[in-house]
Structure formats: C-alpha cells, structure tokens
Coordinates of C-alpha atoms (C1' of nucleotides) in Angstrom, one line a residue:
Chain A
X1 CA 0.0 0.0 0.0
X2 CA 2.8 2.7 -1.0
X3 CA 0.0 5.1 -1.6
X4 CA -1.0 5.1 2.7
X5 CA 2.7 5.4 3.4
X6 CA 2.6 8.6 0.9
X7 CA -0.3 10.3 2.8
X8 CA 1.2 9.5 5.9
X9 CA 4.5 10.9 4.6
X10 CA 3.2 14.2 3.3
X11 CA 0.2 14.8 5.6
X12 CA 2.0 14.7 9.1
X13 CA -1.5 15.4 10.6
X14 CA -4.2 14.0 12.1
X15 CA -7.1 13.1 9.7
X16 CA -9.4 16.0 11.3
X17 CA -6.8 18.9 10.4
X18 CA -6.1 17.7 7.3
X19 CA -10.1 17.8 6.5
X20 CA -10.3 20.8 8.4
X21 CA -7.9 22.8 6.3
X22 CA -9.2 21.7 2.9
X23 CA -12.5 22.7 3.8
X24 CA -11.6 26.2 4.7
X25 CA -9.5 26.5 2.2
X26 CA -12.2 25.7 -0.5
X27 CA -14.7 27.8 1.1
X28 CA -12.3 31.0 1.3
X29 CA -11.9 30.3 -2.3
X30 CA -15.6 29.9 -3.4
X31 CA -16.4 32.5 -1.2
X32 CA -14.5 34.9 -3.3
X33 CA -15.6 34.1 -6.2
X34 CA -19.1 33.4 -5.3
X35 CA -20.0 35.7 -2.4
X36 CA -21.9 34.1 0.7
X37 CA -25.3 33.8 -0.8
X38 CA -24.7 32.0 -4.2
X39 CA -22.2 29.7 -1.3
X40 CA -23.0 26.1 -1.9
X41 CA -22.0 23.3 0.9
X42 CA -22.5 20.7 -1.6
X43 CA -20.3 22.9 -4.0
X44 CA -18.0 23.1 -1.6
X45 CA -17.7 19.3 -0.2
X46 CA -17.5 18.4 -4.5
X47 CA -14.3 21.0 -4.6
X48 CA -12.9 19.5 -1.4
X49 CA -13.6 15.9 -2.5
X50 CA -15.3 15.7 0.7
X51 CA -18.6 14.2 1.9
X52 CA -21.4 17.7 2.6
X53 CA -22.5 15.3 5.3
X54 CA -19.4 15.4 7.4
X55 CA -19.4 19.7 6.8
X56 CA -22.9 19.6 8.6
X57 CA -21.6 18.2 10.9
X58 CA -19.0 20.2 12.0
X59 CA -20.2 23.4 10.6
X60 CA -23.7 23.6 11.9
X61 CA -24.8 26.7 9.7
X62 CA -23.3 28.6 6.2
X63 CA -22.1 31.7 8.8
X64 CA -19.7 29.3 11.6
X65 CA -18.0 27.8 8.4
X66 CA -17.3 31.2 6.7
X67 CA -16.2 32.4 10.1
X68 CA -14.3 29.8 10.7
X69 CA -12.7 30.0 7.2
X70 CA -12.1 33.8 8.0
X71 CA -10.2 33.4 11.1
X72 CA -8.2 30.9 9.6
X73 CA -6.7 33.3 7.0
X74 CA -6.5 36.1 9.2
X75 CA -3.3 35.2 9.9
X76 CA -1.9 38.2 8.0
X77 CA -0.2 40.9 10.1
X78 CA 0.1 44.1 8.4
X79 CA 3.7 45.7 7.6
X80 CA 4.1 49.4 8.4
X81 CA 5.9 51.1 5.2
X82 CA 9.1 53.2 6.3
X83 CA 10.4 54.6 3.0
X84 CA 11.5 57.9 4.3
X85 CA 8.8 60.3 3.7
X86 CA 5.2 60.7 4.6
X87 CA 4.3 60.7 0.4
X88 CA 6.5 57.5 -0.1
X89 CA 4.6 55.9 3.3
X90 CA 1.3 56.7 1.9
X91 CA 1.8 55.2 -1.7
X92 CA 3.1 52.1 -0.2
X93 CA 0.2 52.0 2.1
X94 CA -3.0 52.7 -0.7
X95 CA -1.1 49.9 -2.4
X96 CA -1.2 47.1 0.2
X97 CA -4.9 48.7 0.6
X98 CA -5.9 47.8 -3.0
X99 CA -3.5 44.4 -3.2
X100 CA -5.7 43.3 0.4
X101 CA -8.7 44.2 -1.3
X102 CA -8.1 42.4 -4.7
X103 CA -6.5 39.4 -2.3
X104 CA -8.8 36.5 -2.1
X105 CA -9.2 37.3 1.8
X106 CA -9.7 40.6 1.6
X107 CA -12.5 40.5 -1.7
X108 CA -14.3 38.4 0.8
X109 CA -14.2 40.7 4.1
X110 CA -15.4 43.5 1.9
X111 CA -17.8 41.5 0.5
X112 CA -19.3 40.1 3.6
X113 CA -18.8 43.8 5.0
X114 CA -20.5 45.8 2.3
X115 CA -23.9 43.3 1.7
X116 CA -27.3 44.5 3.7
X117 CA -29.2 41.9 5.6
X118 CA -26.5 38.9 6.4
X119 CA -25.5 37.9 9.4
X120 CA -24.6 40.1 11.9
X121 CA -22.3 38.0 13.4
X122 CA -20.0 37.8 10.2
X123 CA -20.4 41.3 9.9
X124 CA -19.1 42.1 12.8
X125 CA -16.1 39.7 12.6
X126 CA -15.6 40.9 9.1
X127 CA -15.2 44.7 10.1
X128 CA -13.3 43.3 13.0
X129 CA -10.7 41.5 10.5
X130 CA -10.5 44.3 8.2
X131 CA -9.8 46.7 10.6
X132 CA -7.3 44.7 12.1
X133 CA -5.7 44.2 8.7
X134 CA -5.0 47.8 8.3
X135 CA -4.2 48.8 11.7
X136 CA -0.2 48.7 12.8
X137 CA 0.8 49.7 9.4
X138 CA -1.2 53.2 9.0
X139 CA -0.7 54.8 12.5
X140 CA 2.7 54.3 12.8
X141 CA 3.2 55.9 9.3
X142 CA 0.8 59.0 10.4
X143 CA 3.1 58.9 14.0
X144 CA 6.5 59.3 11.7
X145 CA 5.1 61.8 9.6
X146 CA 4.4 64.0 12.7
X147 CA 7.4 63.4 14.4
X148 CA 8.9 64.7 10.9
X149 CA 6.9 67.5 10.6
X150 CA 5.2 66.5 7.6
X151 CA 2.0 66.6 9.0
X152 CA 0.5 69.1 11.4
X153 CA -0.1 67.4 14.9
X154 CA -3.9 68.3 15.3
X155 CA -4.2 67.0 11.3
X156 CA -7.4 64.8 10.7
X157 CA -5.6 60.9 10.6
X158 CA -8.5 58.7 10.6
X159 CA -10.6 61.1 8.0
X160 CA -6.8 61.0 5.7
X161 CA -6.8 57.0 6.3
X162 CA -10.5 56.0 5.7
X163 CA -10.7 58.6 2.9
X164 CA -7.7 56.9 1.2
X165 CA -9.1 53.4 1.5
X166 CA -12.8 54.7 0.2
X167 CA -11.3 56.2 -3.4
X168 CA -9.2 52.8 -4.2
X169 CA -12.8 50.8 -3.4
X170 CA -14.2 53.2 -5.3
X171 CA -11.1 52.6 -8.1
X172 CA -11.5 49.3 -7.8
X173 CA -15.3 48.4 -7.2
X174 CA -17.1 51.2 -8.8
X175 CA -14.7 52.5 -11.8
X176 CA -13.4 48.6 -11.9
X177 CA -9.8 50.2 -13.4
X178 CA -6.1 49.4 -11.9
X179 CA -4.7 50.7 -9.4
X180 CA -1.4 51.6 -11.0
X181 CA 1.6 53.9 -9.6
X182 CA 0.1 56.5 -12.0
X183 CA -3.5 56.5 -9.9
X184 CA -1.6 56.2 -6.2
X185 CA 0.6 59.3 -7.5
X186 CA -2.4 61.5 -8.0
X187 CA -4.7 60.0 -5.0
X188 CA -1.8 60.8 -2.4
X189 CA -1.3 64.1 -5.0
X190 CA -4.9 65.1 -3.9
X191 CA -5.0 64.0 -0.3
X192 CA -1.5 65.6 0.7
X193 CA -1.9 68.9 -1.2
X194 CA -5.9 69.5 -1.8
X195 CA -7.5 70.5 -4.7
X196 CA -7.9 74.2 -3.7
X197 CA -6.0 76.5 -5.4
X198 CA -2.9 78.1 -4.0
X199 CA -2.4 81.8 -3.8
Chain B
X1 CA -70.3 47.7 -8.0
X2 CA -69.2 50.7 -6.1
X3 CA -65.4 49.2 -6.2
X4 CA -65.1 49.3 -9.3
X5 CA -66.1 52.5 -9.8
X6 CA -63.5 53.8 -7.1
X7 CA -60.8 51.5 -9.4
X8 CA -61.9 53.2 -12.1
X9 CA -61.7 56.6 -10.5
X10 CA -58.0 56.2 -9.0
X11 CA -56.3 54.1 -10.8
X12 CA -56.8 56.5 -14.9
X13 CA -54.8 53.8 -16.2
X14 CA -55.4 50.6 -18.2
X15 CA -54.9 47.5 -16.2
X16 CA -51.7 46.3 -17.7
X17 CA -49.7 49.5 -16.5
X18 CA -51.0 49.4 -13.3
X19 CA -49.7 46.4 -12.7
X20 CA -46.4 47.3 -14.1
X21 CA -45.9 49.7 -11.9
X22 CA -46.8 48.3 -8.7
X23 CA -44.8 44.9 -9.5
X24 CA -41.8 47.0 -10.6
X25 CA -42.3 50.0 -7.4
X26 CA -42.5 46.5 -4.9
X27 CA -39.2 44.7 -6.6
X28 CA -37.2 47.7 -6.5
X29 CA -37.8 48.7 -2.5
X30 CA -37.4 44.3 -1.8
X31 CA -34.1 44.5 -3.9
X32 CA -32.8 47.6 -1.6
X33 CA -33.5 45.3 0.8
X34 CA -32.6 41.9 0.4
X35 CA -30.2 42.6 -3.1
X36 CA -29.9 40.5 -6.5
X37 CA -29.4 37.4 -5.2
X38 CA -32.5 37.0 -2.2
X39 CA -34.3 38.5 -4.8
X40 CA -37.5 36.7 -5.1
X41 CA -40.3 36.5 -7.6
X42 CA -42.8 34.9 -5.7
X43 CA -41.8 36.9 -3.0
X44 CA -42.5 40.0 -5.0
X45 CA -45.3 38.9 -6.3
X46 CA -47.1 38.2 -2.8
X47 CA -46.2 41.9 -1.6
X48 CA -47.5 43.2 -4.9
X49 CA -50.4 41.7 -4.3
X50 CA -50.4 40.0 -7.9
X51 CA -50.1 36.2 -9.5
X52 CA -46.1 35.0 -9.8
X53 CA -47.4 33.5 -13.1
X54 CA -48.0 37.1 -14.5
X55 CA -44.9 38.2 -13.7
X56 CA -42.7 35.5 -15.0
X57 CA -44.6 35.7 -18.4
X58 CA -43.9 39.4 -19.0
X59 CA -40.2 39.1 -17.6
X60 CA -38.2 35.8 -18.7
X61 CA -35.6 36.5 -16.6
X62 CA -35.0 38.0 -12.6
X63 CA -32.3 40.3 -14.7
X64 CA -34.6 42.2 -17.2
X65 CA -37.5 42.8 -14.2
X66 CA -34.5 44.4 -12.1
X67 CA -33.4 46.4 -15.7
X68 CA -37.0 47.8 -15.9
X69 CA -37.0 48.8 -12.1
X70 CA -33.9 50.2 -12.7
X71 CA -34.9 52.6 -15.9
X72 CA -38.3 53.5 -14.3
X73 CA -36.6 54.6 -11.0
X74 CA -34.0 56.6 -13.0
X75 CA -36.0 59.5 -13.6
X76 CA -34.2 61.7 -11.8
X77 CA -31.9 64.5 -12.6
X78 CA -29.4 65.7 -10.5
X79 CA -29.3 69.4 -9.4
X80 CA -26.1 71.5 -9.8
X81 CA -25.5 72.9 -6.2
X82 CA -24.3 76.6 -6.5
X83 CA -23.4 78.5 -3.2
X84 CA -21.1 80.3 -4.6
X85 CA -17.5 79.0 -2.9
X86 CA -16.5 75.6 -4.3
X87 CA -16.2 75.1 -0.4
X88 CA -20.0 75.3 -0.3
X89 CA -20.6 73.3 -3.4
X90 CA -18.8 70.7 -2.5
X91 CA -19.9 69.7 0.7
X92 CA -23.7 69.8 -1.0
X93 CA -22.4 67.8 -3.6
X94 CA -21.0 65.2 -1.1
X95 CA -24.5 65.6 0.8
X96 CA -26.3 64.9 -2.5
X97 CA -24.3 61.4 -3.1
X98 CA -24.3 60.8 0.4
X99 CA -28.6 61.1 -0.3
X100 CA -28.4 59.1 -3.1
X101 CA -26.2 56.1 -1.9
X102 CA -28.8 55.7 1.2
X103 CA -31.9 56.2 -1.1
X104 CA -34.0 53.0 -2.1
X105 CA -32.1 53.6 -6.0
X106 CA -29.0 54.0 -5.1
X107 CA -29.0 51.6 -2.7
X108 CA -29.5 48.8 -5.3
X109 CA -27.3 50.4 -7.6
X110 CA -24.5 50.4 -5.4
X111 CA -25.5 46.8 -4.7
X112 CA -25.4 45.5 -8.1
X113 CA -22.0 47.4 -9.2
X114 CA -20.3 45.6 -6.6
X115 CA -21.7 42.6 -6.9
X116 CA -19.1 40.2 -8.0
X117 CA -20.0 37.7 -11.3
X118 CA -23.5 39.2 -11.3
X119 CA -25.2 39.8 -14.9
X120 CA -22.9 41.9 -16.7
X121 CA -25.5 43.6 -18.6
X122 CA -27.3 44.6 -15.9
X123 CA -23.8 45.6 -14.4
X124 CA -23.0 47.9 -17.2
X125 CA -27.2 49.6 -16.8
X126 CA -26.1 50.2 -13.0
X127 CA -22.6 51.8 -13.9
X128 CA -24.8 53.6 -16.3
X129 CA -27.2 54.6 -13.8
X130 CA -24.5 55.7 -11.4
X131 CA -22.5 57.8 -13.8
X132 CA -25.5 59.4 -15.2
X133 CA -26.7 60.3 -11.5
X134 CA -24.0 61.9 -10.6
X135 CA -22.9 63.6 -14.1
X136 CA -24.5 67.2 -14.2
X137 CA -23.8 68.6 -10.9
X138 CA -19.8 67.8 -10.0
X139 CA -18.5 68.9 -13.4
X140 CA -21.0 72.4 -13.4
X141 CA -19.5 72.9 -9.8
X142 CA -16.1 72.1 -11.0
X143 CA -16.0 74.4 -14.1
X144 CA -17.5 77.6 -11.5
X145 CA -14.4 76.8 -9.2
X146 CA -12.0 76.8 -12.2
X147 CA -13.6 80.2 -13.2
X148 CA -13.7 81.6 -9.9
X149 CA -9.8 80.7 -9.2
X150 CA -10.7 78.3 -6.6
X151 CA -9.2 75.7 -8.4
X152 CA -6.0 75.8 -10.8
X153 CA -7.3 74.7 -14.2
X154 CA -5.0 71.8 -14.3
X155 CA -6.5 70.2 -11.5
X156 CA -7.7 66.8 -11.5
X157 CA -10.9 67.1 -11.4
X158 CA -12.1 63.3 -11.8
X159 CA -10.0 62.0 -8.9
X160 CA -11.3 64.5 -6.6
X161 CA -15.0 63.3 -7.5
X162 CA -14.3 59.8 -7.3
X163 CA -12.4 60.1 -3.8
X164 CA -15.2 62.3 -2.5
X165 CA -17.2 59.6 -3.7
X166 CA -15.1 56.8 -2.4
X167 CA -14.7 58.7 0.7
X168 CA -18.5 59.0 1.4
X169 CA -19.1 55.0 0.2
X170 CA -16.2 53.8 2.7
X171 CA -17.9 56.0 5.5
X172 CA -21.9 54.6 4.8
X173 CA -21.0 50.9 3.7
X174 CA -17.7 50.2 5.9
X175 CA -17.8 52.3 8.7
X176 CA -21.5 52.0 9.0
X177 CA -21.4 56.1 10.3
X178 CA -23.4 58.8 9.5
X179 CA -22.8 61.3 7.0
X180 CA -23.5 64.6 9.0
X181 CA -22.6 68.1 9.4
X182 CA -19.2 67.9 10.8
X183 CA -18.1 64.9 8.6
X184 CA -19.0 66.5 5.6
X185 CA -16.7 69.4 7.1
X186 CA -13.8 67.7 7.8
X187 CA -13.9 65.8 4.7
X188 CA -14.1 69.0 2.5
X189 CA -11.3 70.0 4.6
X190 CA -9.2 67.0 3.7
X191 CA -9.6 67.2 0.0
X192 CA -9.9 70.9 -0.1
X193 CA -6.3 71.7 1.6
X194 CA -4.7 68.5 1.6
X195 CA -3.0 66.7 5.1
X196 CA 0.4 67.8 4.3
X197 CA 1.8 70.3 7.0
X198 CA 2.1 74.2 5.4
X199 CA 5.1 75.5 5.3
Chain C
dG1 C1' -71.0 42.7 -27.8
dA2 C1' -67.4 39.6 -29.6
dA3 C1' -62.5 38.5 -30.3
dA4 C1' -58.0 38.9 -28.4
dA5 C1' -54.9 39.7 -25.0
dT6 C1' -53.8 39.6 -20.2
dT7 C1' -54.1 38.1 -15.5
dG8 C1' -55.4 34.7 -11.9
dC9 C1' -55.3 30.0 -10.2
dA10 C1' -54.0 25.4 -9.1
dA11 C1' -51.2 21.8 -9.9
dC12 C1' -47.0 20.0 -11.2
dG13 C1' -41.8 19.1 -12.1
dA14 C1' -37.1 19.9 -11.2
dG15 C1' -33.3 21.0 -8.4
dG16 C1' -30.8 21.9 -4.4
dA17 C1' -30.3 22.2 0.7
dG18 C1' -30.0 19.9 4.7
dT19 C1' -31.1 15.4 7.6
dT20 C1' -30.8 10.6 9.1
dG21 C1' -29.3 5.7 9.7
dC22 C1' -25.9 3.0 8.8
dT23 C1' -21.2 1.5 7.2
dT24 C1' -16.4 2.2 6.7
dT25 C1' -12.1 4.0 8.1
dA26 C1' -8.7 6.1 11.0
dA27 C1' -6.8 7.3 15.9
dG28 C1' -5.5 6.3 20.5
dG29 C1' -5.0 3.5 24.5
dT30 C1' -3.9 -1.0 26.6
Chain D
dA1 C1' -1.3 -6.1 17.6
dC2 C1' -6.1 -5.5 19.1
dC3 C1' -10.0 -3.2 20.7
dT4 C1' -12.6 0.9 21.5
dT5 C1' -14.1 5.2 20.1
dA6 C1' -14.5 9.0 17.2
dA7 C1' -14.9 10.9 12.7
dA8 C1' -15.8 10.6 7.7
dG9 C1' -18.2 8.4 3.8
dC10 C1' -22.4 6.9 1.6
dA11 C1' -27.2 6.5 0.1
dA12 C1' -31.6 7.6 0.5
dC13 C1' -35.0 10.6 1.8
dT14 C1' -37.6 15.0 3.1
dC15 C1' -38.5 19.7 2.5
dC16 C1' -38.7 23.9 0.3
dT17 C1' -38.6 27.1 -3.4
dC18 C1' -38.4 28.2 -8.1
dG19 C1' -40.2 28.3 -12.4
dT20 C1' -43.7 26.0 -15.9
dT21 C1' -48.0 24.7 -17.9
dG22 C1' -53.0 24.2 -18.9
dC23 C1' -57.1 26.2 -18.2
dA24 C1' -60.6 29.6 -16.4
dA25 C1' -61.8 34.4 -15.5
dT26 C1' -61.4 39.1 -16.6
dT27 C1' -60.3 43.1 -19.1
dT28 C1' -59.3 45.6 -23.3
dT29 C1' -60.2 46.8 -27.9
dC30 C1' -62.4 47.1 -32.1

DNA sequence: GAAAATTGCAACGAGGAGTTGCTTTAAGGT
DNA sequence: ACCTTAAAGCAACTCCTCGTTGCAATTTTC
C-alpha cells in the first residue's frame, strides 16, 4: 500500500486537520468568487472531495464555516511602510490597501462587509478583520510623519486614512480600473496637497 | 359595484400599466433590501399583491424585471449645487451622493456594481445609472471653481469626485457612520487643503 | 358585444439544501 | 497487535422554493 505510506508521509497530521484545512480552504476560495449567498456546501464538499455530510456536521450553519474559514486566513499581520517620507509611506500604504482588497481574503471581508441583511455575526467579525488588517501599518506611518513635521499634529488621521481606503474601493469596485503607480501618484497628489488653489 | 367604480376613479390607467408599476415599485424597494441574489419572484409577487405567473410571463428573466425597475426609477436629474464657494458646493455635492447612496435607487445600484460575477449587462445599466446620476452637478461645480480661481485649471478634477465619492461609500458601507454636518466638514477639509503640513 | 390579449389560479416538475441511519475508516490507548 | 471510540463516507429521503403549464376568468379593444 505505497500510496498510505505517501499520505502519511506528506500529511503529518491528524485526519481531522487535514479535513479541516481543505475545507476552509475551498470555502475561502468559493467565497470569493461566489460571495456568501450563491455559497453552496455541496459545491463546496465536491471541490474539497469531501462528503457535505461530514461539513454539517462540523459546521452547523453557512455563517460558523465562513467564520471559521475567516479566522483561519486572518493570519496576516500588516507591515508598516518606512520609505523615508510621509508621500513615499502613503503610496506604499494605498497599495497594500488595493492588493488586500483584490487578495482572495480581503475580496471576501469586503464582500461580507459591504452586503445588507446577512448575518450580523460575520459582519461584525468581518469589520473586525478588516480593521485589524489595516491597523499597525497606517498609524505608525501618520506617528513618523508627525514626528517629521510632515503633517501638522492636530491633522485629521483617521478622515486622511478611511478617505484613502474609500477612493481605491471606489477605483476598484465602482470604476473597476487598476490601481497603477500613476493612480496612487495622483490620490496621495490630492489627499496631501488638496485641490484648492494656491495663492 | 361601487369598487369598481373607485378603481376606475383612482387608478386612470389601463390595467396592464398598473400592474407594471406596482410589480416594478414592490421589486425595487425588496431589492434595496434583500439585493440580486435573495431577490424573489414569488416573494415579489405576494407583496405586490399580484399572480407569480404574471410576472414570469412578462419578464423571462429576474435580470430584465431588475433592468425595468432600474430605468423606471431613473428619472431623476441631479441638481447642480451653486453657493457660490467651491467650499459650499462641494460639501452639498458630497451631501447629495451621500442622499443618493442611502436612497432605495441608489442603494441597489451600489449593490449590483459591486456585486461580484452578477449579470454583466445589468452591471453595465447600473454603472450607467450611477454615472448618469452623478454627471450634471460635480462637473457644473467644478467648471464655476476653475472660473472663480478656486481651483487651478490643471487640476484633477475626476480624482477629486471619485475620492469624494469613495470617501463617502467607505464612511456609509464600511464604517456604517453617519454622513452629518461635521463629517462632511472635515472631509471637504481634507480634499480641499490637503493633510500635508504648510510650510 | 365579440374577439383577443392579459391576468389569476392550481397543480406539477425539477433541483438543491439539509437530515438521518448505517457502514467504513482512521486514531489512540492498553 | 487489538479493541474501543470518534470521525468521515455513503445513500436515501424530506423539504422547500423556483419556475412552468393548462385552463378559467377578466379586461381591453375594435
């Protein structure tokens, strides 16, 4: 029986995890591409060559297993940019914004975030995620900027971060075009030096 | 028959677009609420107080009934704000699409643009829908601030709309906040003068 | 007022989600 | 190595909802 002695070679875990992971790894997957309504367990237990019975039984409902599958790839800790200067900082920082969202995670978080109605539950852990995602790396950028002067100390973070991350879903979502160095030039362009005119 | 009578008197139309309009009125307010995908015929049909058989015969598909909500709820034109300052115009533009987002329309606009691997046709009437919403007003304000000097005319225009935009979607959908007064301010501020420290 | 179109109604078929009873397989302790 | 126990596979079934169809009732139109 070589092929047992493979599994048991390149598994190294119990049965359980091994199911486990596959499972949440499909659903992360399907979940992107499908968003949580059109999410089928059947689908799923096909793609994972696994039996749908054994998911009921371990997921009891649609919401634990996306959870579950959530909190599994949450595993991402953000970087905090440091190229110098506040502009550089920013444009590094809009751009791991847009790569999370276009990231298989992150299309789901907003997903689950931006739909009406679902579970509240999953809402709440996805806001919960997503903030997390883009915490460390934002407020120590805005904290060196300060220290350097390049922003004023009573200057309007949160507005300048949320703002940032709002025009690249819009980018991406709404206008559906790339987020290229060209765009991040003229986004940081606007939110560093306004659109008022000078006099 | 005095029913009949008070049909007759109320309704001035033929049958046919009667029932139109109250199947189309009901599936636009249940897709606000529930989006594309909970979308149900019978559903609307119950609230509508009309057969599901009726309604499946006059639209094949869940996609062209949505279309023809869509078009009959797009009557309206948007209004160019004009204060006088850009300052002024702006943060009424920003109320007006802040309006708009959290209006039954826009609402399922906004839904069905970012809905992932939905009907692209009825993608590209949303998009539509959205541009055409939001056309008249931003560029009349835009061209007044050029005019006035408020804005250098090499400015870029589009990236200030679509961030305001962004900016206003992030705060509604993400943040689940409300769009008041002082947001509106601070927001204006950002993209008005810009975070950077003066020197 | 009669013909034609439209809506209502009831029943049906199809498909997918989730459940249950039972068998098979793997894990862990002795 | 064996036995016990837990977990996964399997097959069949139920339930629910969507969408369809044939026919009756009603309205529109000429």
């Amino acid at each position: 029986m070589a092929i047992v002695e493979l599994k048991k070679m390149t598994t190294l875990q119990s049965r359980g995890e091994a199911f486990v992971r596959e499972v949440l790894n499909v659903t992360l997957l399907e979940l992107a591409e499908n968003g949580f309504e059109r999410l089928s367990i059947p689908q799923i237990a096909t793609l994972a060559g696994v039996n749908k019975t054994s998911i009921y039984r371990r997921w009891p409902t649609k919401a634990e297993l996306v959870s579950d599958a959530l909190k599994a790839a949450m595993q991402l800790a953000d970087q905090a940019p440091d190229t110098g200067t506040l502009r550089g900082d920013l444009v590094e920082l809009a751009r791991t914004v847009a790569n999370f969202i276009q990231s298989p995670v992150g299309k789901v978080i907003v997903r689950i975030m931006l739909a009406e109605g679902g579970n509240p539950d999953l809402r709440a852990l996805a806001q919960t995620s997503y903030g997390q995602a883009n915490s460390v790396g934002p407020w120590a950028v805005i904290k060196r900027a300060i220290e350097r002067d390049e922003m004023s100390a009573d200057a309007d973070p949160s507005m300048l971060l949320f703002t940032l991350a709002g025009a690249i879903m819009h980018r991406l979502l709404v206008e559906r075009a790339q987020v290229d160095q060209a765009y991040l030039e003229r986004l940081i362009n606007l939110v560093l030096a306004g659109a008022a005119a000078r006099r």
